[in-house]
């Protein structure tokens, strides 16, 4: 049980799916048929997820995949990375693991973000960046395109640099934090001014 107070939200502002995802009605979800949410993931208001930016061709393609217990903070922009290869412009899929928190106003164009990753607020995660499991990105960090952030590493700065190794307990700490955040994220009953 968490000792921290609940984080209340207006029930009318969020759509809750069968798998426990909570998506703000004020978020922009473009191309939802190309986005997968793993369950118990929170998409905050003003977040923009660009599932419409996909490879050309018929049919559906998974553009952005988010795992379980993820948080996409207010004002975040998530868009798939792109490049021109042999004269053809194409978007490439973005995969985000479980227990990933992405801070407020962060822009993400990564190829892969592993499990148990904590990304601060105001960051820029460049095209085709790979962030391995249990890494932490400090607030206001800019990670240049094609950078690989190793597992259990703290990166900070602009451009991002390695700061220190993180403890082996990082996985448990991040998992506990993401689960507690989800449990604390409670609907507020507008009629009574308390949680439902």
PDB file of N, CA and C in Angstrom, residues 123-195:
ATOM      1  N   UNK A 123      12.443  16.137 -22.021  1.00  0.00           N
ATOM      2  CA  UNK A 123      13.535  15.461 -22.753  1.00  0.00           C
ATOM      3  C   UNK A 123      13.226  15.392 -24.250  1.00  0.00           C
ATOM      4  N   UNK A 124      14.278  15.192 -25.027  1.00  0.00           N
ATOM      5  CA  UNK A 124      14.140  14.900 -26.450  1.00  0.00           C
ATOM      6  C   UNK A 124      14.879  13.596 -26.692  1.00  0.00           C
ATOM      7  N   UNK A 125      14.133  12.576 -27.101  1.00  0.00           N
ATOM      8  CA  UNK A 125      14.711  11.266 -27.399  1.00  0.00           C
ATOM      9  C   UNK A 125      14.747  11.158 -28.918  1.00  0.00           C
ATOM     10  N   UNK A 126      15.937  11.251 -29.498  1.00  0.00           N
ATOM     11  CA  UNK A 126      16.107  11.345 -30.949  1.00  0.00           C
ATOM     12  C   UNK A 126      15.708  10.105 -31.723  1.00  0.00           C
ATOM     13  N   UNK A 127      15.725  10.254 -33.049  1.00  0.00           N
ATOM     14  CA  UNK A 127      15.326   9.174 -33.954  1.00  0.00           C
ATOM     15  C   UNK A 127      16.216   7.944 -33.771  1.00  0.00           C
ATOM     16  N   UNK A 128      15.572   6.784 -33.747  1.00  0.00           N
ATOM     17  CA  UNK A 128      16.230   5.471 -33.692  1.00  0.00           C
ATOM     18  C   UNK A 128      17.077   5.254 -32.439  1.00  0.00           C
ATOM     19  N   UNK A 129      16.821   6.026 -31.389  1.00  0.00           N
ATOM     20  CA  UNK A 129      17.502   5.785 -30.112  1.00  0.00           C
ATOM     21  C   UNK A 129      17.031   4.448 -29.557  1.00  0.00           C
ATOM     22  N   UNK A 130      17.942   3.728 -28.924  1.00  0.00           N
ATOM     23  CA  UNK A 130      17.603   2.487 -28.222  1.00  0.00           C
ATOM     24  C   UNK A 130      17.949   2.690 -26.756  1.00  0.00           C
ATOM     25  N   UNK A 131      16.939   2.573 -25.891  1.00  0.00           N
ATOM     26  CA  UNK A 131      17.151   2.680 -24.450  1.00  0.00           C
ATOM     27  C   UNK A 131      16.929   1.297 -23.859  1.00  0.00           C
ATOM     28  N   UNK A 132      17.972   0.733 -23.275  1.00  0.00           N
ATOM     29  CA  UNK A 132      17.901  -0.627 -22.732  1.00  0.00           C
ATOM     30  C   UNK A 132      17.174  -0.639 -21.380  1.00  0.00           C
ATOM     31  N   UNK A 133      16.903  -1.852 -20.873  1.00  0.00           N
ATOM     32  CA  UNK A 133      16.154  -2.040 -19.626  1.00  0.00           C
ATOM     33  C   UNK A 133      16.781  -1.299 -18.446  1.00  0.00           C
ATOM     34  N   UNK A 134      15.897  -0.795 -17.583  1.00  0.00           N
ATOM     35  CA  UNK A 134      16.286  -0.215 -16.285  1.00  0.00           C
ATOM     36  C   UNK A 134      17.174   1.029 -16.405  1.00  0.00           C
ATOM     37  N   UNK A 135      17.092   1.729 -17.516  1.00  0.00           N
ATOM     38  CA  UNK A 135      17.857   2.969 -17.667  1.00  0.00           C
ATOM     39  C   UNK A 135      17.035   4.134 -17.146  1.00  0.00           C
ATOM     40  N   UNK A 136      17.715   5.227 -16.833  1.00  0.00           N
ATOM     41  CA  UNK A 136      17.037   6.443 -16.371  1.00  0.00           C
ATOM     42  C   UNK A 136      17.584   7.618 -17.156  1.00  0.00           C
ATOM     43  N   UNK A 137      16.651   8.447 -17.635  1.00  0.00           N
ATOM     44  CA  UNK A 137      17.025   9.646 -18.386  1.00  0.00           C
ATOM     45  C   UNK A 137      16.591  10.840 -17.537  1.00  0.00           C
ATOM     46  N   UNK A 138      17.544  11.696 -17.152  1.00  0.00           N
ATOM     47  CA  UNK A 138      17.259  12.837 -16.280  1.00  0.00           C
ATOM     48  C   UNK A 138      16.409  13.884 -17.013  1.00  0.00           C
ATOM     49  N   UNK A 139      15.759  14.767 -16.247  1.00  0.00           N
ATOM     50  CA  UNK A 139      14.958  15.852 -16.820  1.00  0.00           C
ATOM     51  C   UNK A 139      15.799  16.676 -17.799  1.00  0.00           C
ATOM     52  N   UNK A 140      15.147  17.155 -18.864  1.00  0.00           N
ATOM     53  CA  UNK A 140      15.740  18.074 -19.856  1.00  0.00           C
ATOM     54  C   UNK A 140      16.959  17.508 -20.591  1.00  0.00           C
ATOM     55  N   UNK A 141      16.999  16.199 -20.723  1.00  0.00           N
ATOM     56  CA  UNK A 141      18.103  15.549 -21.437  1.00  0.00           C
ATOM     57  C   UNK A 141      17.776  15.473 -22.927  1.00  0.00           C
ATOM     58  N   UNK A 142      18.768  15.700 -23.768  1.00  0.00           N
ATOM     59  CA  UNK A 142      18.611  15.557 -25.213  1.00  0.00           C
ATOM     60  C   UNK A 142      19.507  14.407 -25.665  1.00  0.00           C
ATOM     61  N   UNK A 143      18.872  13.340 -26.153  1.00  0.00           N
ATOM     62  CA  UNK A 143      19.635  12.171 -26.627  1.00  0.00           C
ATOM     63  C   UNK A 143      19.681  12.227 -28.148  1.00  0.00           C
ATOM     64  N   UNK A 144      20.874  12.375 -28.729  1.00  0.00           N
ATOM     65  CA  UNK A 144      20.984  12.463 -30.187  1.00  0.00           C
ATOM     66  C   UNK A 144      20.517  11.181 -30.887  1.00  0.00           C
ATOM     67  N   UNK A 145      20.141  11.322 -32.144  1.00  0.00           N
ATOM     68  CA  UNK A 145      19.692  10.191 -32.958  1.00  0.00           C
ATOM     69  C   UNK A 145      20.706   9.054 -32.931  1.00  0.00           C
ATOM     70  N   UNK A 146      20.191   7.837 -32.992  1.00  0.00           N
ATOM     71  CA  UNK A 146      20.978   6.592 -33.083  1.00  0.00           C
ATOM     72  C   UNK A 146      21.807   6.259 -31.843  1.00  0.00           C
ATOM     73  N   UNK A 147      21.590   6.941 -30.731  1.00  0.00           N
ATOM     74  CA  UNK A 147      22.318   6.652 -29.492  1.00  0.00           C
ATOM     75  C   UNK A 147      21.762   5.377 -28.868  1.00  0.00           C
ATOM     76  N   UNK A 148      22.640   4.578 -28.273  1.00  0.00           N
ATOM     77  CA  UNK A 148      22.209   3.413 -27.500  1.00  0.00           C
ATOM     78  C   UNK A 148      22.526   3.693 -26.032  1.00  0.00           C
ATOM     79  N   UNK A 149      21.471   3.707 -25.204  1.00  0.00           N
ATOM     80  CA  UNK A 149      21.631   3.917 -23.759  1.00  0.00           C
ATOM     81  C   UNK A 149      21.681   2.533 -23.119  1.00  0.00           C
ATOM     82  N   UNK A 150      22.796   2.177 -22.461  1.00  0.00           N
ATOM     83  CA  UNK A 150      22.912   0.831 -21.902  1.00  0.00           C
ATOM     84  C   UNK A 150      21.984   0.601 -20.712  1.00  0.00           C
ATOM     85  N   UNK A 151      21.787  -0.677 -20.387  1.00  0.00           N
ATOM     86  CA  UNK A 151      20.965  -1.056 -19.237  1.00  0.00           C
ATOM     87  C   UNK A 151      21.592  -0.515 -17.950  1.00  0.00           C
ATOM     88  N   UNK A 152      20.724  -0.181 -16.983  1.00  0.00           N
ATOM     89  CA  UNK A 152      21.153   0.280 -15.657  1.00  0.00           C
ATOM     90  C   UNK A 152      22.097   1.482 -15.720  1.00  0.00           C
ATOM     91  N   UNK A 153      21.806   2.413 -16.647  1.00  0.00           N
ATOM     92  CA  UNK A 153      22.641   3.612 -16.784  1.00  0.00           C
ATOM     93  C   UNK A 153      21.791   4.857 -16.619  1.00  0.00           C
ATOM     94  N   UNK A 154      22.366   5.881 -15.981  1.00  0.00           N
ATOM     95  CA  UNK A 154      21.735   7.190 -15.891  1.00  0.00           C
ATOM     96  C   UNK A 154      22.399   8.089 -16.919  1.00  0.00           C
ATOM     97  N   UNK A 155      21.592   8.703 -17.784  1.00  0.00           N
ATOM     98  CA  UNK A 155      22.077   9.646 -18.786  1.00  0.00           C
ATOM     99  C   UNK A 155      21.473  11.019 -18.501  1.00  0.00           C
ATOM    100  N   UNK A 156      22.252  12.074 -18.720  1.00  0.00           N
ATOM    101  CA  UNK A 156      21.775  13.444 -18.502  1.00  0.00           C
ATOM    102  C   UNK A 156      22.538  14.385 -19.418  1.00  0.00           C
ATOM    103  N   UNK A 157      21.980  15.579 -19.595  1.00  0.00           N
ATOM    104  CA  UNK A 157      22.675  16.622 -20.340  1.00  0.00           C
ATOM    105  C   UNK A 157      22.179  16.796 -21.761  1.00  0.00           C
ATOM    106  N   UNK A 158      22.765  17.802 -22.429  1.00  0.00           N
ATOM    107  CA  UNK A 158      22.424  18.099 -23.809  1.00  0.00           C
ATOM    108  C   UNK A 158      23.706  18.441 -24.557  1.00  0.00           C
ATOM    109  N   UNK A 159      24.289  17.554 -25.309  1.00  0.00           N
ATOM    110  CA  UNK A 159      23.795  16.202 -25.605  1.00  0.00           C
ATOM    111  C   UNK A 159      23.989  15.263 -24.410  1.00  0.00           C
ATOM    112  N   UNK A 160      23.190  14.215 -24.395  1.00  0.00           N
ATOM    113  CA  UNK A 160      23.193  13.273 -23.269  1.00  0.00           C
ATOM    114  C   UNK A 160      24.536  12.596 -23.108  1.00  0.00           C
ATOM    115  N   UNK A 161      24.909  12.410 -21.848  1.00  0.00           N
ATOM    116  CA  UNK A 161      26.138  11.686 -21.525  1.00  0.00           C
ATOM    117  C   UNK A 161      25.867  10.738 -20.371  1.00  0.00           C
ATOM    118  N   UNK A 162      26.670   9.686 -20.306  1.00  0.00           N
ATOM    119  CA  UNK A 162      26.593   8.744 -19.201  1.00  0.00           C
ATOM    120  C   UNK A 162      26.988   9.457 -17.913  1.00  0.00           C
ATOM    121  N   UNK A 163      26.187   9.274 -16.848  1.00  0.00           N
ATOM    122  CA  UNK A 163      26.482   9.892 -15.556  1.00  0.00           C
ATOM    123  C   UNK A 163      26.965   8.845 -14.565  1.00  0.00           C
ATOM    124  N   UNK A 164      26.172   7.768 -14.401  1.00  0.00           N
ATOM    125  CA  UNK A 164      26.558   6.722 -13.447  1.00  0.00           C
ATOM    126  C   UNK A 164      25.779   5.445 -13.699  1.00  0.00           C
ATOM    127  N   UNK A 165      26.292   4.348 -13.133  1.00  0.00           N
ATOM    128  CA  UNK A 165      25.567   3.085 -13.153  1.00  0.00           C
ATOM    129  C   UNK A 165      24.483   3.128 -12.088  1.00  0.00           C
ATOM    130  N   UNK A 166      23.349   2.510 -12.377  1.00  0.00           N
ATOM    131  CA  UNK A 166      22.258   2.439 -11.416  1.00  0.00           C
ATOM    132  C   UNK A 166      22.332   1.115 -10.656  1.00  0.00           C
ATOM    133  N   UNK A 167      21.763   1.058  -9.446  1.00  0.00           N
ATOM    134  CA  UNK A 167      21.837  -0.174  -8.661  1.00  0.00           C
ATOM    135  C   UNK A 167      21.011  -1.309  -9.266  1.00  0.00           C
ATOM    136  N   UNK A 168      21.365  -2.531  -8.899  1.00  0.00           N
ATOM    137  CA  UNK A 168      20.647  -3.714  -9.384  1.00  0.00           C
ATOM    138  C   UNK A 168      19.173  -3.682  -8.979  1.00  0.00           C
ATOM    139  N   UNK A 169      18.853  -2.954  -7.913  1.00  0.00           N
ATOM    140  CA  UNK A 169      17.475  -2.882  -7.416  1.00  0.00           C
ATOM    141  C   UNK A 169      16.581  -1.981  -8.271  1.00  0.00           C
ATOM    142  N   UNK A 170      17.121  -1.361  -9.306  1.00  0.00           N
ATOM    143  CA  UNK A 170      16.362  -0.424 -10.139  1.00  0.00           C
ATOM    144  C   UNK A 170      15.100  -1.062 -10.700  1.00  0.00           C
ATOM    145  N   UNK A 171      15.186  -2.309 -11.174  1.00  0.00           N
ATOM    146  CA  UNK A 171      14.014  -2.962 -11.750  1.00  0.00           C
ATOM    147  C   UNK A 171      12.861  -3.007 -10.747  1.00  0.00           C
ATOM    148  N   UNK A 172      13.141  -3.456  -9.521  1.00  0.00           N
ATOM    149  CA  UNK A 172      12.089  -3.561  -8.504  1.00  0.00           C
ATOM    150  C   UNK A 172      11.555  -2.176  -8.132  1.00  0.00           C
ATOM    151  N   UNK A 173      12.461  -1.188  -8.010  1.00  0.00           N
ATOM    152  CA  UNK A 173      12.042   0.162  -7.635  1.00  0.00           C
ATOM    153  C   UNK A 173      11.128   0.781  -8.687  1.00  0.00           C
ATOM    154  N   UNK A 174      11.498   0.655  -9.950  1.00  0.00           N
ATOM    155  CA  UNK A 174      10.694   1.240 -11.028  1.00  0.00           C
ATOM    156  C   UNK A 174       9.359   0.513 -11.142  1.00  0.00           C
ATOM    157  N   UNK A 175       9.386  -0.808 -11.045  1.00  0.00           N
ATOM    158  CA  UNK A 175       8.134  -1.576 -11.140  1.00  0.00           C
ATOM    159  C   UNK A 175       7.183  -1.193 -10.013  1.00  0.00           C
ATOM    160  N   UNK A 176       7.721  -1.072  -8.807  1.00  0.00           N
ATOM    161  CA  UNK A 176       6.904  -0.671  -7.656  1.00  0.00           C
ATOM    162  C   UNK A 176       6.329   0.731  -7.869  1.00  0.00           C
ATOM    163  N   UNK A 177       7.161   1.648  -8.367  1.00  0.00           N
ATOM    164  CA  UNK A 177       6.714   3.028  -8.600  1.00  0.00           C
ATOM    165  C   UNK A 177       5.600   3.084  -9.641  1.00  0.00           C
ATOM    166  N   UNK A 178       5.758   2.372 -10.766  1.00  0.00           N
ATOM    167  CA  UNK A 178       4.753   2.437 -11.832  1.00  0.00           C
ATOM    168  C   UNK A 178       3.435   1.812 -11.380  1.00  0.00           C
ATOM    169  N   UNK A 179       3.503   0.704 -10.648  1.00  0.00           N
ATOM    170  CA  UNK A 179       2.267   0.073 -10.153  1.00  0.00           C
ATOM    171  C   UNK A 179       1.568   0.964  -9.131  1.00  0.00           C
ATOM    172  N   UNK A 180       2.350   1.575  -8.236  1.00  0.00           N
ATOM    173  CA  UNK A 180       1.758   2.466  -7.239  1.00  0.00           C
ATOM    174  C   UNK A 180       1.133   3.692  -7.910  1.00  0.00           C
ATOM    175  N   UNK A 181       1.798   4.244  -8.909  1.00  0.00           N
ATOM    176  CA  UNK A 181       1.258   5.403  -9.612  1.00  0.00           C
ATOM    177  C   UNK A 181      -0.094   5.048 -10.214  1.00  0.00           C
ATOM    178  N   UNK A 182      -0.171   3.887 -10.847  1.00  0.00           N
ATOM    179  CA  UNK A 182      -1.434   3.467 -11.466  1.00  0.00           C
ATOM    180  C   UNK A 182      -2.521   3.295 -10.402  1.00  0.00           C
ATOM    181  N   UNK A 183      -2.166   2.703  -9.263  1.00  0.00           N
ATOM    182  CA  UNK A 183      -3.148   2.496  -8.195  1.00  0.00           C
ATOM    183  C   UNK A 183      -3.604   3.824  -7.585  1.00  0.00           C
ATOM    184  N   UNK A 184      -2.698   4.804  -7.519  1.00  0.00           N
ATOM    185  CA  UNK A 184      -3.029   6.118  -6.959  1.00  0.00           C
ATOM    186  C   UNK A 184      -3.873   6.963  -7.908  1.00  0.00           C
ATOM    187  N   UNK A 185      -3.872   6.624  -9.194  1.00  0.00           N
ATOM    188  CA  UNK A 185      -4.573   7.390 -10.225  1.00  0.00           C
ATOM    189  C   UNK A 185      -6.056   7.028 -10.160  1.00  0.00           C
ATOM    190  N   UNK A 186      -6.830   7.796  -9.382  1.00  0.00           N
ATOM    191  CA  UNK A 186      -8.210   7.452  -9.048  1.00  0.00           C
ATOM    192  C   UNK A 186      -9.201   8.461  -9.611  1.00  0.00           C
ATOM    193  N   UNK A 187     -10.383   7.952 -10.051  1.00  0.00           N
ATOM    194  CA  UNK A 187     -11.415   8.873 -10.538  1.00  0.00           C
ATOM    195  C   UNK A 187     -12.048   9.657  -9.397  1.00  0.00           C
ATOM    196  N   UNK A 188     -12.404  10.879  -9.684  1.00  0.00           N
ATOM    197  CA  UNK A 188     -13.073  11.758  -8.715  1.00  0.00           C
ATOM    198  C   UNK A 188     -14.542  11.827  -9.081  1.00  0.00           C
ATOM    199  N   UNK A 189     -15.412  11.620  -8.097  1.00  0.00           N
ATOM    200  CA  UNK A 189     -16.847  11.706  -8.322  1.00  0.00           C
ATOM    201  C   UNK A 189     -17.225  13.186  -8.264  1.00  0.00           C
ATOM    202  N   UNK A 190     -17.644  13.784  -9.397  1.00  0.00           N
ATOM    203  CA  UNK A 190     -17.914  15.222  -9.402  1.00  0.00           C
ATOM    204  C   UNK A 190     -19.067  15.622  -8.482  1.00  0.00           C
ATOM    205  N   UNK A 191     -20.042  14.746  -8.294  1.00  0.00           N
ATOM    206  CA  UNK A 191     -21.198  15.077  -7.464  1.00  0.00           C
ATOM    207  C   UNK A 191     -20.825  15.202  -5.989  1.00  0.00           C
ATOM    208  N   UNK A 192     -19.947  14.337  -5.551  1.00  0.00           N
ATOM    209  CA  UNK A 192     -19.600  14.323  -4.127  1.00  0.00           C
ATOM    210  C   UNK A 192     -18.240  14.924  -3.824  1.00  0.00           C
ATOM    211  N   UNK A 193     -17.443  15.155  -4.857  1.00  0.00           N
ATOM    212  CA  UNK A 193     -16.114  15.725  -4.633  1.00  0.00           C
ATOM    213  C   UNK A 193     -15.157  14.754  -3.981  1.00  0.00           C
ATOM    214  N   UNK A 194     -15.404  13.457  -4.199  1.00  0.00           N
ATOM    215  CA  UNK A 194     -14.480  12.452  -3.655  1.00  0.00           C
ATOM    216  C   UNK A 194     -14.365  11.305  -4.638  1.00  0.00           C
ATOM    217  N   UNK A 195     -13.430  10.397  -4.356  1.00  0.00           N
ATOM    218  CA  UNK A 195     -13.192   9.321  -5.297  1.00  0.00           C
ATOM    219  C   UNK A 195     -14.385   8.381  -5.364  1.00  0.00           C
TER     220      UNK A 195
END
